[in-house]
Short mmCIF file of C-alpha atoms in Angstrom, two decimals:
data_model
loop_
_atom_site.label_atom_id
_atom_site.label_comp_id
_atom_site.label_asym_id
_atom_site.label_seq_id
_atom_site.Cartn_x
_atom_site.Cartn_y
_atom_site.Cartn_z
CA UNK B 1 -61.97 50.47 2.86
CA UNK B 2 -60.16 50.71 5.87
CA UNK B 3 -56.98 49.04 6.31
CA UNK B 4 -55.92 48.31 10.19
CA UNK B 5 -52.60 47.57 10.66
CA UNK B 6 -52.15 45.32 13.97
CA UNK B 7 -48.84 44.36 15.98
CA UNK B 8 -49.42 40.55 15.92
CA UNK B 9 -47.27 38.09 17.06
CA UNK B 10 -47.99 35.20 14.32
CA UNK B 11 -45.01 32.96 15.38
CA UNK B 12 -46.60 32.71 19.20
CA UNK B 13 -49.93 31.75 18.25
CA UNK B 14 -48.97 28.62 15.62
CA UNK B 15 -49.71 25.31 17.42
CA UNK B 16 -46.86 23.46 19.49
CA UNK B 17 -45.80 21.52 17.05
CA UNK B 18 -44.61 23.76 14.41
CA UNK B 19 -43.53 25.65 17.36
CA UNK B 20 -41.20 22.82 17.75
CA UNK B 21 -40.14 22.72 14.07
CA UNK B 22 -38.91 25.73 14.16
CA UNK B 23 -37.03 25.10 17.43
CA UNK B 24 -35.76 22.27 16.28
CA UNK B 25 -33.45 24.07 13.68
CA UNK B 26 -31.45 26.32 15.98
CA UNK B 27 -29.34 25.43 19.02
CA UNK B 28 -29.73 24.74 22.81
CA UNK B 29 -28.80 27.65 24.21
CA UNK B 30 -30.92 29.95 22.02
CA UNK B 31 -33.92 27.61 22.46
CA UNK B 32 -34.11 27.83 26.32
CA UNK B 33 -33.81 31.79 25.72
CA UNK B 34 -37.12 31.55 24.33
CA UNK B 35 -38.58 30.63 27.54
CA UNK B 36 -39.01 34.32 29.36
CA UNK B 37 -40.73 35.33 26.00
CA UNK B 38 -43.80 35.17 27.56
CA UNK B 39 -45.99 32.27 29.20
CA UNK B 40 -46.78 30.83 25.69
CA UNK B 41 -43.33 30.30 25.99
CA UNK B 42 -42.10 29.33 28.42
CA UNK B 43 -42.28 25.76 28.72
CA UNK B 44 -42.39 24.89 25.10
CA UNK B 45 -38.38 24.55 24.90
CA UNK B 46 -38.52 21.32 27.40
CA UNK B 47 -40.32 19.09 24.25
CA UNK B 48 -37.75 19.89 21.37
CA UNK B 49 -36.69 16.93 19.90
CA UNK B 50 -33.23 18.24 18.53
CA UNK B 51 -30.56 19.14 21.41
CA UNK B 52 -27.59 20.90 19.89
CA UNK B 53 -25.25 21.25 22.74
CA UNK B 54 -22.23 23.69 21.66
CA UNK B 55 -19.18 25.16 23.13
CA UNK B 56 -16.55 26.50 21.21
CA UNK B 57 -14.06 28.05 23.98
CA UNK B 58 -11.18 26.85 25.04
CA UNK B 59 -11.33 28.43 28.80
CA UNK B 60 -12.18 25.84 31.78
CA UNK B 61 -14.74 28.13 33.51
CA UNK B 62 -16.67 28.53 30.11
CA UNK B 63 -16.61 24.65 30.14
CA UNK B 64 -17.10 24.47 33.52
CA UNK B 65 -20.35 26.54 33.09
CA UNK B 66 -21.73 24.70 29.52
CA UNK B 67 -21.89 21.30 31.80
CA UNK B 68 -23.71 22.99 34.25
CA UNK B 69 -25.99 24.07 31.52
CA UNK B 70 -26.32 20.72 29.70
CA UNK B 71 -27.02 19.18 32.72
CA UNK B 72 -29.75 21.61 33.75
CA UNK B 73 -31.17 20.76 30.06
CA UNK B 74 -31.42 17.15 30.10
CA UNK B 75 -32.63 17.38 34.20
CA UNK B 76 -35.49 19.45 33.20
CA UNK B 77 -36.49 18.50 30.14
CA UNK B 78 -40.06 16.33 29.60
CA UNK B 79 -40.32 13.02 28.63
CA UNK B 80 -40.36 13.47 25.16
CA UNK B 81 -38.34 11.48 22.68
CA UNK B 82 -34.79 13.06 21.52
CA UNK B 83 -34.56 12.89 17.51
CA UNK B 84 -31.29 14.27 17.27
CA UNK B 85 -28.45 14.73 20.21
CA UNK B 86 -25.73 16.54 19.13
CA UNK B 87 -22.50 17.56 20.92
CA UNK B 88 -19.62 19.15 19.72
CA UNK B 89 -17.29 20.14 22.60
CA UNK B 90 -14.07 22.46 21.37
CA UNK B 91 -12.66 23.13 24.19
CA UNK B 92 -9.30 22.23 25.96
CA UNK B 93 -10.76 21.28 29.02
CA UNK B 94 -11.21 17.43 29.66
CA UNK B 95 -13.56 17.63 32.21
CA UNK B 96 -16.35 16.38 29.89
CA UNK B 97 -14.86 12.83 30.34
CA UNK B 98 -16.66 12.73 33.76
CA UNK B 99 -19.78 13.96 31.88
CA UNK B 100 -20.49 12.37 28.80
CA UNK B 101 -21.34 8.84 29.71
CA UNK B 102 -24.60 10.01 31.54
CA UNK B 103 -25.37 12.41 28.95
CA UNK B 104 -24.97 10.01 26.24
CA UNK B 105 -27.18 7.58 28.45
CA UNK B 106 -30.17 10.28 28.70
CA UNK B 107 -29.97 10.48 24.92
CA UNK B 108 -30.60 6.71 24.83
CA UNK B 109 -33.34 6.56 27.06
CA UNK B 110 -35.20 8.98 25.07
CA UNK B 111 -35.19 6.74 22.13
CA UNK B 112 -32.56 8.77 20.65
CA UNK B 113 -31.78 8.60 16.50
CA UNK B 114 -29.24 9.97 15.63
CA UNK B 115 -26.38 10.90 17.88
CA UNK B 116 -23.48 13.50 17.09
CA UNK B 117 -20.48 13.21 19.48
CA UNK B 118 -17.57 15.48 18.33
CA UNK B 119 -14.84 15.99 21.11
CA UNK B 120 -11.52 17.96 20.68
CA UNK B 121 -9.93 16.98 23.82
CA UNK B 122 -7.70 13.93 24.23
CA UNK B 123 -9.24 11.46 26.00
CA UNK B 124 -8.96 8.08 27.37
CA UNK B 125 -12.75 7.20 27.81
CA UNK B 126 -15.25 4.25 27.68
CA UNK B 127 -17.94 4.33 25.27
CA UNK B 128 -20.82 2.93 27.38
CA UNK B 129 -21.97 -0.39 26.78
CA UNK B 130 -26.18 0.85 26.02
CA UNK B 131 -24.63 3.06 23.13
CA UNK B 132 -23.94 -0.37 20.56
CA UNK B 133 -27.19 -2.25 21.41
CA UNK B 134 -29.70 0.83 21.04
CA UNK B 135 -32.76 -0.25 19.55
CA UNK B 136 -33.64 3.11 17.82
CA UNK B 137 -29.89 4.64 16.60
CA UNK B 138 -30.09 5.29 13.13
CA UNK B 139 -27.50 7.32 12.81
CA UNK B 140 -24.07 7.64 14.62
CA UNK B 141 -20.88 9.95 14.21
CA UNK B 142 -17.93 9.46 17.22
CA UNK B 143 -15.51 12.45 16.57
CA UNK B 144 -12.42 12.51 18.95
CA UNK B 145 -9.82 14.53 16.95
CA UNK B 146 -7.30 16.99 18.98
CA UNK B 147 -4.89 18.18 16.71
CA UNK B 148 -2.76 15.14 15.14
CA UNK B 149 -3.88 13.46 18.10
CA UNK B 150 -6.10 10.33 19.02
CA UNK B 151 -8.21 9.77 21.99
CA UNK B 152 -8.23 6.36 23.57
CA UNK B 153 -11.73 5.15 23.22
CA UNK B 154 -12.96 1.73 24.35
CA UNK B 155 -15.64 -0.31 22.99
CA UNK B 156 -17.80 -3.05 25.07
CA UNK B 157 -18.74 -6.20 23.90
CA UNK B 158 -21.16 -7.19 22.42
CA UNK B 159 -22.65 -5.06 19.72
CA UNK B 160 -25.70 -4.88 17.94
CA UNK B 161 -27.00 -2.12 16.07
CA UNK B 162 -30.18 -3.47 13.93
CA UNK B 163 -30.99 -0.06 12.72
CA UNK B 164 -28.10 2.22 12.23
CA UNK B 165 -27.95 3.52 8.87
CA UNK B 166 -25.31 5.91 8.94
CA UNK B 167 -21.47 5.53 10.92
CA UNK B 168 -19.06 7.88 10.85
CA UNK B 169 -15.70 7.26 13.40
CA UNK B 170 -13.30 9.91 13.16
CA UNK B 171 -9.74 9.78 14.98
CA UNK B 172 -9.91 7.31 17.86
CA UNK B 173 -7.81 4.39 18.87
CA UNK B 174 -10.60 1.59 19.55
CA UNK B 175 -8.27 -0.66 21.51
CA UNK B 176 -4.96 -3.04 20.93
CA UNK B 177 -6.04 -4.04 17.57
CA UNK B 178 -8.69 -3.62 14.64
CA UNK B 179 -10.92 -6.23 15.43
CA UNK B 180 -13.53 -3.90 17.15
CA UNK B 181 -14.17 -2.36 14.27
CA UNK B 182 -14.85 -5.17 12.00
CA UNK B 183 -17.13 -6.49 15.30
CA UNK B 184 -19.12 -2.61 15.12
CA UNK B 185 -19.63 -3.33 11.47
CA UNK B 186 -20.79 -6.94 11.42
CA UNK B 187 -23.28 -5.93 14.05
CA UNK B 188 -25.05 -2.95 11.63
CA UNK B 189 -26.96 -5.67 9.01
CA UNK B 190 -28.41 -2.22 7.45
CA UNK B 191 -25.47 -0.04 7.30
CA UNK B 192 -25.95 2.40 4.45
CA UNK B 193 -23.40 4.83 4.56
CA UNK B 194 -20.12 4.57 6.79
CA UNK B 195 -17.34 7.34 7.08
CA UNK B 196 -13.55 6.36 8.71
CA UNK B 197 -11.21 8.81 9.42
CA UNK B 198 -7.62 8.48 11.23
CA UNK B 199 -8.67 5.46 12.37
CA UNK B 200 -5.43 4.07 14.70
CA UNK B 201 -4.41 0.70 16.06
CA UNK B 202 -1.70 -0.82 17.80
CA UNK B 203 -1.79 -4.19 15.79
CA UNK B 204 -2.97 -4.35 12.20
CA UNK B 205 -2.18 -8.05 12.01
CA UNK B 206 -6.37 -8.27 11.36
CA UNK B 207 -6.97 -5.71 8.84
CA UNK B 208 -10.40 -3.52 8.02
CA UNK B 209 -13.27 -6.48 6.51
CA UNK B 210 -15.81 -3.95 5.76
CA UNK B 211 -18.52 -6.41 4.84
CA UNK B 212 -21.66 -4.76 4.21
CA UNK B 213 -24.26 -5.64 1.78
CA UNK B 214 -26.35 -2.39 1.92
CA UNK B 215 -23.70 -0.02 1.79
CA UNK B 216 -24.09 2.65 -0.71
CA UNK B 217 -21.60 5.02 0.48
CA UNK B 218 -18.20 4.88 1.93
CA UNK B 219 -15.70 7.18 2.74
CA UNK B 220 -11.64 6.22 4.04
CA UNK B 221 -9.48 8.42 4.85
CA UNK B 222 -5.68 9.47 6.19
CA UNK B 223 -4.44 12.62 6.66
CA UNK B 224 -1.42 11.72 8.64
CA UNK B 225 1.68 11.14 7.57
CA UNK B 226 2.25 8.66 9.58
CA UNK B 227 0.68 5.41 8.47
CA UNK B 228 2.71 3.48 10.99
CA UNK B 229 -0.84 2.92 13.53
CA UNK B 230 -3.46 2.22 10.54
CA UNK B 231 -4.73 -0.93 9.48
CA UNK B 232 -2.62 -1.97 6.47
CA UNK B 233 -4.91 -3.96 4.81
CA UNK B 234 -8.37 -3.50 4.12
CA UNK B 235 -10.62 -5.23 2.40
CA UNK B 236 -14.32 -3.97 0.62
CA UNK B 237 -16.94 -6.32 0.10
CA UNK B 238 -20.07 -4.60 -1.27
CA UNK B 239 -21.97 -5.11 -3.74
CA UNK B 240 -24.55 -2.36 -3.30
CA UNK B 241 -22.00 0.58 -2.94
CA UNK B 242 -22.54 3.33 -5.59
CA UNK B 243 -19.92 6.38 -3.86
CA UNK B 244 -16.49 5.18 -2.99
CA UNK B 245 -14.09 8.10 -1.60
CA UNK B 246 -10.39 6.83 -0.82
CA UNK B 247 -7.82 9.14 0.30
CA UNK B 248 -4.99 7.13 1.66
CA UNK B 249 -1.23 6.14 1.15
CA UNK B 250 -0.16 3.87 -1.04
CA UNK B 251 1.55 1.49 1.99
CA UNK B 252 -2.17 0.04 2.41
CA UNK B 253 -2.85 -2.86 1.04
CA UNK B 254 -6.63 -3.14 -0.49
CA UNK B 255 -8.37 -5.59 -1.70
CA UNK B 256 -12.01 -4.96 -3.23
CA UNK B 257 -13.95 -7.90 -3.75
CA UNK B 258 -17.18 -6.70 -5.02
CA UNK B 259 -18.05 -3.76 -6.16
CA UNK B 260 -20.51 -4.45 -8.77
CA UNK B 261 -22.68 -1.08 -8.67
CA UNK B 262 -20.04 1.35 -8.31
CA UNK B 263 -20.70 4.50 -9.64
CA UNK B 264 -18.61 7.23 -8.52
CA UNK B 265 -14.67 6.81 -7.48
CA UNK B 266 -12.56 9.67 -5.74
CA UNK B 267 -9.15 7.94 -5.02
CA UNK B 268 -6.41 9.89 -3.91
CA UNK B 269 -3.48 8.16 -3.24
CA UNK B 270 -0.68 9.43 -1.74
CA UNK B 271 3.05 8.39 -1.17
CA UNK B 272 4.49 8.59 2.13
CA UNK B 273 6.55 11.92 3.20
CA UNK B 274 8.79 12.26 0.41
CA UNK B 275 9.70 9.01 -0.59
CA UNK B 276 11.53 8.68 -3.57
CA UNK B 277 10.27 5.73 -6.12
CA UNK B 278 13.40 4.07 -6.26
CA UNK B 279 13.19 2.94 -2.59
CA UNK B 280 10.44 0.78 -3.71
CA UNK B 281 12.70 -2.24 -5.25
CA UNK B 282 9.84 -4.73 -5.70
CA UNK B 283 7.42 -2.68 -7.54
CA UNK B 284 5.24 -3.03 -4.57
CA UNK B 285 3.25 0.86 -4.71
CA UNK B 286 2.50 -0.05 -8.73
CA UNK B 287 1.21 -3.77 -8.20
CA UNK B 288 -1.18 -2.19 -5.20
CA UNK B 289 -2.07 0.56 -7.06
CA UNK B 290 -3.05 -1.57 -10.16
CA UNK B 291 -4.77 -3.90 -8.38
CA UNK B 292 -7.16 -0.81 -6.99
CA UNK B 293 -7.83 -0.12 -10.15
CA UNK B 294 -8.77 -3.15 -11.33
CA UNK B 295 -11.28 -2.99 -8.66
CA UNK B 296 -12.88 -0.10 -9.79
CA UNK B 297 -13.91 -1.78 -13.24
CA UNK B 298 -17.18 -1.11 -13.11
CA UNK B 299 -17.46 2.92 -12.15
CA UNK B 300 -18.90 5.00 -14.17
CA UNK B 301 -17.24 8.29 -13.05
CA UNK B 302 -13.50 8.12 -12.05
CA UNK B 303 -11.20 10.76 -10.45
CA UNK B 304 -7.57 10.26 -10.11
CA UNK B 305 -5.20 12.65 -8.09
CA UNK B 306 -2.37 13.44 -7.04
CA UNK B 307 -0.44 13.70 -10.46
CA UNK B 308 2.07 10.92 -8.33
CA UNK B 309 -0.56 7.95 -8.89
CA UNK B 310 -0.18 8.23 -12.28
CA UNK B 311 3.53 8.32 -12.19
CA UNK B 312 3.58 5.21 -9.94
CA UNK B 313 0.89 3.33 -12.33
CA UNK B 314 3.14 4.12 -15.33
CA UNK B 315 5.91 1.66 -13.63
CA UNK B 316 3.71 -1.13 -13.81
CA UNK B 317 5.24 -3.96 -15.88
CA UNK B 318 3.85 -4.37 -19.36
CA UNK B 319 1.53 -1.74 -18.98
CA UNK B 320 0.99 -0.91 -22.34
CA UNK B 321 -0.05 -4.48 -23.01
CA UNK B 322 -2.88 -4.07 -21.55
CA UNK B 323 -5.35 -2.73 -24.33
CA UNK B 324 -8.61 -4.99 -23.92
CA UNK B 325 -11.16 -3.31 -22.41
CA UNK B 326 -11.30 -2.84 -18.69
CA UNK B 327 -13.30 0.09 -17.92
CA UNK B 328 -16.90 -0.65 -19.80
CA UNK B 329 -18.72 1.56 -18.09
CA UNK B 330 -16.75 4.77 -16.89
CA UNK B 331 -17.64 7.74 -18.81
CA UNK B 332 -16.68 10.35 -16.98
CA UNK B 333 -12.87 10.76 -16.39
CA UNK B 334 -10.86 13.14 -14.23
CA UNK B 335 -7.70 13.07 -13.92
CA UNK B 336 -4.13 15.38 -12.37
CA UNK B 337 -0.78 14.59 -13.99
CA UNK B 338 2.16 15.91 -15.14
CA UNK B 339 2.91 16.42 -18.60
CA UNK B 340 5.63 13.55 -18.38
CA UNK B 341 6.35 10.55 -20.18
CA UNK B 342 5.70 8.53 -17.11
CA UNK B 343 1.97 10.52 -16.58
CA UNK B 344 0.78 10.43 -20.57
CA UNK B 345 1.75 6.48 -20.76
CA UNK B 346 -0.96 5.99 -17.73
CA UNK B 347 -3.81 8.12 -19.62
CA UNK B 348 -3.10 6.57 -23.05
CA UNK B 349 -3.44 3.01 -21.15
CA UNK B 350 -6.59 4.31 -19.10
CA UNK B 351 -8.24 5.74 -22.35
CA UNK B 352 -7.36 2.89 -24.51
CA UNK B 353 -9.03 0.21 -21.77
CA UNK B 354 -12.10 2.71 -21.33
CA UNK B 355 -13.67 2.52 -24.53
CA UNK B 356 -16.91 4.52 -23.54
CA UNK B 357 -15.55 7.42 -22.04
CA UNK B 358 -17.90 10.70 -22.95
CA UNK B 359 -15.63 13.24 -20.67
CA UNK B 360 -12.08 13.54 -19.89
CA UNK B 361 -10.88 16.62 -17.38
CA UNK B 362 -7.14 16.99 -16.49
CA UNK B 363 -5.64 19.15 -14.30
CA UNK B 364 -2.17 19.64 -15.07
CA UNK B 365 0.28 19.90 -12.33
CA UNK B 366 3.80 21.19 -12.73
CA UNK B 367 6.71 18.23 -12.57
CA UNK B 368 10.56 18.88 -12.13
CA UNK B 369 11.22 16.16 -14.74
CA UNK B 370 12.75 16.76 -18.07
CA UNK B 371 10.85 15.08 -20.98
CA UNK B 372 12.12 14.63 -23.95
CA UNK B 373 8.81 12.95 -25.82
CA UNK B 374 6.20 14.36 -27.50
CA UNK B 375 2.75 14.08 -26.21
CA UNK B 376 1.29 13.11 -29.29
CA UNK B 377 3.44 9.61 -29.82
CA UNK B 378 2.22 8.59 -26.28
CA UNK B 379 -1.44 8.65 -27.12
CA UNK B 380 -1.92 6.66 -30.37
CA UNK B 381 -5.18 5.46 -29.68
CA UNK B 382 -8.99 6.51 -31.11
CA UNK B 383 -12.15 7.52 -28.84
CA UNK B 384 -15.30 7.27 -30.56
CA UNK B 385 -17.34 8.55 -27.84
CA UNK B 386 -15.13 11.57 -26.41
CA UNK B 387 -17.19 14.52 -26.54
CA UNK B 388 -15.81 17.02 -23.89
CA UNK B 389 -12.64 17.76 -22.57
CA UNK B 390 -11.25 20.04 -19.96
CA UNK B 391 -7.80 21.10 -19.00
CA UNK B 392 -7.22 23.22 -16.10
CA UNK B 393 -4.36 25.15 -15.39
CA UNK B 394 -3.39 25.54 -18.56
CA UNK B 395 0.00 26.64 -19.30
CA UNK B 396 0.57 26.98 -22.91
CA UNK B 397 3.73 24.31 -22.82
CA UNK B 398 4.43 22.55 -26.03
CA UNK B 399 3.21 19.42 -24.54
CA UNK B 400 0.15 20.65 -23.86
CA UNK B 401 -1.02 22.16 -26.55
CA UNK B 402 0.36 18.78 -28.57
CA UNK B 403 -2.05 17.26 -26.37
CA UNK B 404 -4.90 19.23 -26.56
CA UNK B 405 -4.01 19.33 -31.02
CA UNK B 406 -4.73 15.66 -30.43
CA UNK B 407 -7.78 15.45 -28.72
CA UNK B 408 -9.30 18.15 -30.81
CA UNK B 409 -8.36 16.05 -33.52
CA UNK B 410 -10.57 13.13 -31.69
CA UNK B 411 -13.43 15.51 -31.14
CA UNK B 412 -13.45 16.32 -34.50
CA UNK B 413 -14.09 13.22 -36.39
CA UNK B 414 -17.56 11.96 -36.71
#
């Protein structure tokens, strides 16, 4: 048998489409390079249906040159539809402002889906009125973080987004108060998953309403210190949402109505700066901070951090009162803490009111209090179902390991 070996070029001669698959994955500028491969080539690029416009360069004659190039895209591109448009400019230069309205306009007319705007400039810039009553947006992510700094970014009126699954709004002020947001969200009847990040506002007389019966994922959060610009009261209504991730401070106010098919709970919720409890004469960071967790009642799988939520939890009046059962469905358990007084009264109240928990992980954190109690005393309660236990960061103190002698005790019995 004779065996001929042949130089064949098996990518050129697969049909267009899978031509345009594999396109599809990899970004602009290496698609149109594709083009003087030979005449099979060369006018394939024009019917991808994923533009991934990037510039990562902070010089203004790099920019200068990328919206030449995006413009040259989009000009000669056919008439196909655009799946995905996505745009991440990191560069210092603002001159995209004068760009990005038409660009995000083209998108649109080619029955765009999902659109990825991610800016690192500041800028004071008008979303375009065609963006919020698209017809075929099913997914949409507005990213205009610089630094610590928001952009201004106005909204039109009115809104209506009958398909968009998927929002994610990171680091923007939207205008002189919060209602455009709760506007953007009534008009999204099938929202599914929504992501808020450093949202700011001048006036948070209105609050967040994030009403949404088909959410099944949401994500807040803060990273700034300053909390003096965000909403300071929000309030969940959702009955469908399974994934709730919270990292705030505890100056927001929340109030979750419905969460009936919560599974999963990240919170981590943070003091401001280093605030010292004492400045909180009414109790006000506890009472908020219970009444979260009251909200989470029906999760399944609950992690609490930093170790300072569980400090401020402890100062909750009465806590220890509070043995029926809250938790009837949380199994899984993860917690950080100190090994304080303060920290072991919270997990003896959360374990005693959780009565199916399979899993408990703890993280333990080192604390600058002195602690006279032993951890044992704090936790006289029994867990029938406890089956596995972590603890991370282990130190070997003697309140640990009187801890974990307990626990191993639980695990023990039959």
């Amino acid at each position: 048998m004779e065996l001929v070996l042949k130089n064949e070029d098996r990518i050129s001669i697969l049909q267009d489409d899978l031509l345009l698959k594999i396109l599809d994955l990899v970004d602009m500028k290496t698609v149109v390079k594709t083009s003087v491969l030979s005449t099979r080539w060369r006018y394939v690029w024009k019917s991808v249906s994923v533009l991934k416009l990037v510039i990562r360069d902070p010089r203004t004659k790099k920019a200068r040159s990328f919206i030449n190039f995006v413009n040259a895209v989009l000009l000669l591109r056919d008439i196909s539809d655009t799946k995905k448009f996505i745009l991440i400019w990191d560069s210092t230069s603002d001159e995209i402002a004068k760009h990005l309205t038409n660009w995000i306009i083209v998108a649109l007319s080619r029955h765009v889906q999902e659109l990825h705007i991610e800016i690192s400039s500041r800028l004071t810039f008008k979303l375009p009125h065609q963006l919020f009553i698209s017809q075929t947006l099913t997914d949409l992510t507005l990213d205009f973080c610089e630094g610590n700094l928001s952009s201004d970014i106005f909204l039109p009126d009115p809104m209506s987004l009958p398909r968009l699954k998927s929002l994610s709004l990171n680091s923007f002020n939207g205008g002189s108060d919060i209602k455009w947001i709760n506007k953007l969200l009534s008009s999204c009847p099938v929202l599914n998953s929504l992501e808020i990040m450093d949202m700011w506002v001048r006036d948070d007389a209105t609050g967040v309403n994030v009403d949404c019966p088909e959410l099944k994922h949401l994500e807040i959060i803060n990273t700034t210190e300053s909390v003096s610009f965000m909403a300071m009261v929000i309030k969940l209504s959702t009955p469908n949402l399974t994934s709730f991730i919270c990292q705030d401070y505890m100056l927001q106010k929340y109030s979750l109505e419905n969460l009936s098919s919560l599974v999963t709970a990240n919170i981590h919720m943070m003091r401001e700066g280093d605030e010292e409890e004492d400045e909180d004469k009414d109790g006000l960071f506890p009472k908020r901070v219970m009444k979260f967790l009251v909200g989470l009642h029906n999760v399944k799988e609950l992690t609490l951090s930093p170790a300072d939520i569980l400090q401020v939890v402890s100062r909750v009046p009465d806590l220890m009162e509070c043995q029926s059962p809250l938790f009837h469905n949380l199994r899984h358990l993860e917690l950080e803490m100190y090994f304080t007084r303060r920290c072991l009264r919270t997990v003896t109240w959360l374990l005693r009111t959780s009565p199916a928990v399979e899993t408990l992980f703890i993280t333990s954190e080192e604390s600058n209090e002195e602690e006279d109690d032993e951890a044992s005393s704090l936790v006289p309660c029994h867990f029938p179902h406890l089956r596995v236990m972590k603890i991370r960061k282990f130190r070997g103190s003697d309140k640990e390991i009187e801890l974990l002698r307990h626990f191993l005790g639980q695990l023990a019995r039959p």
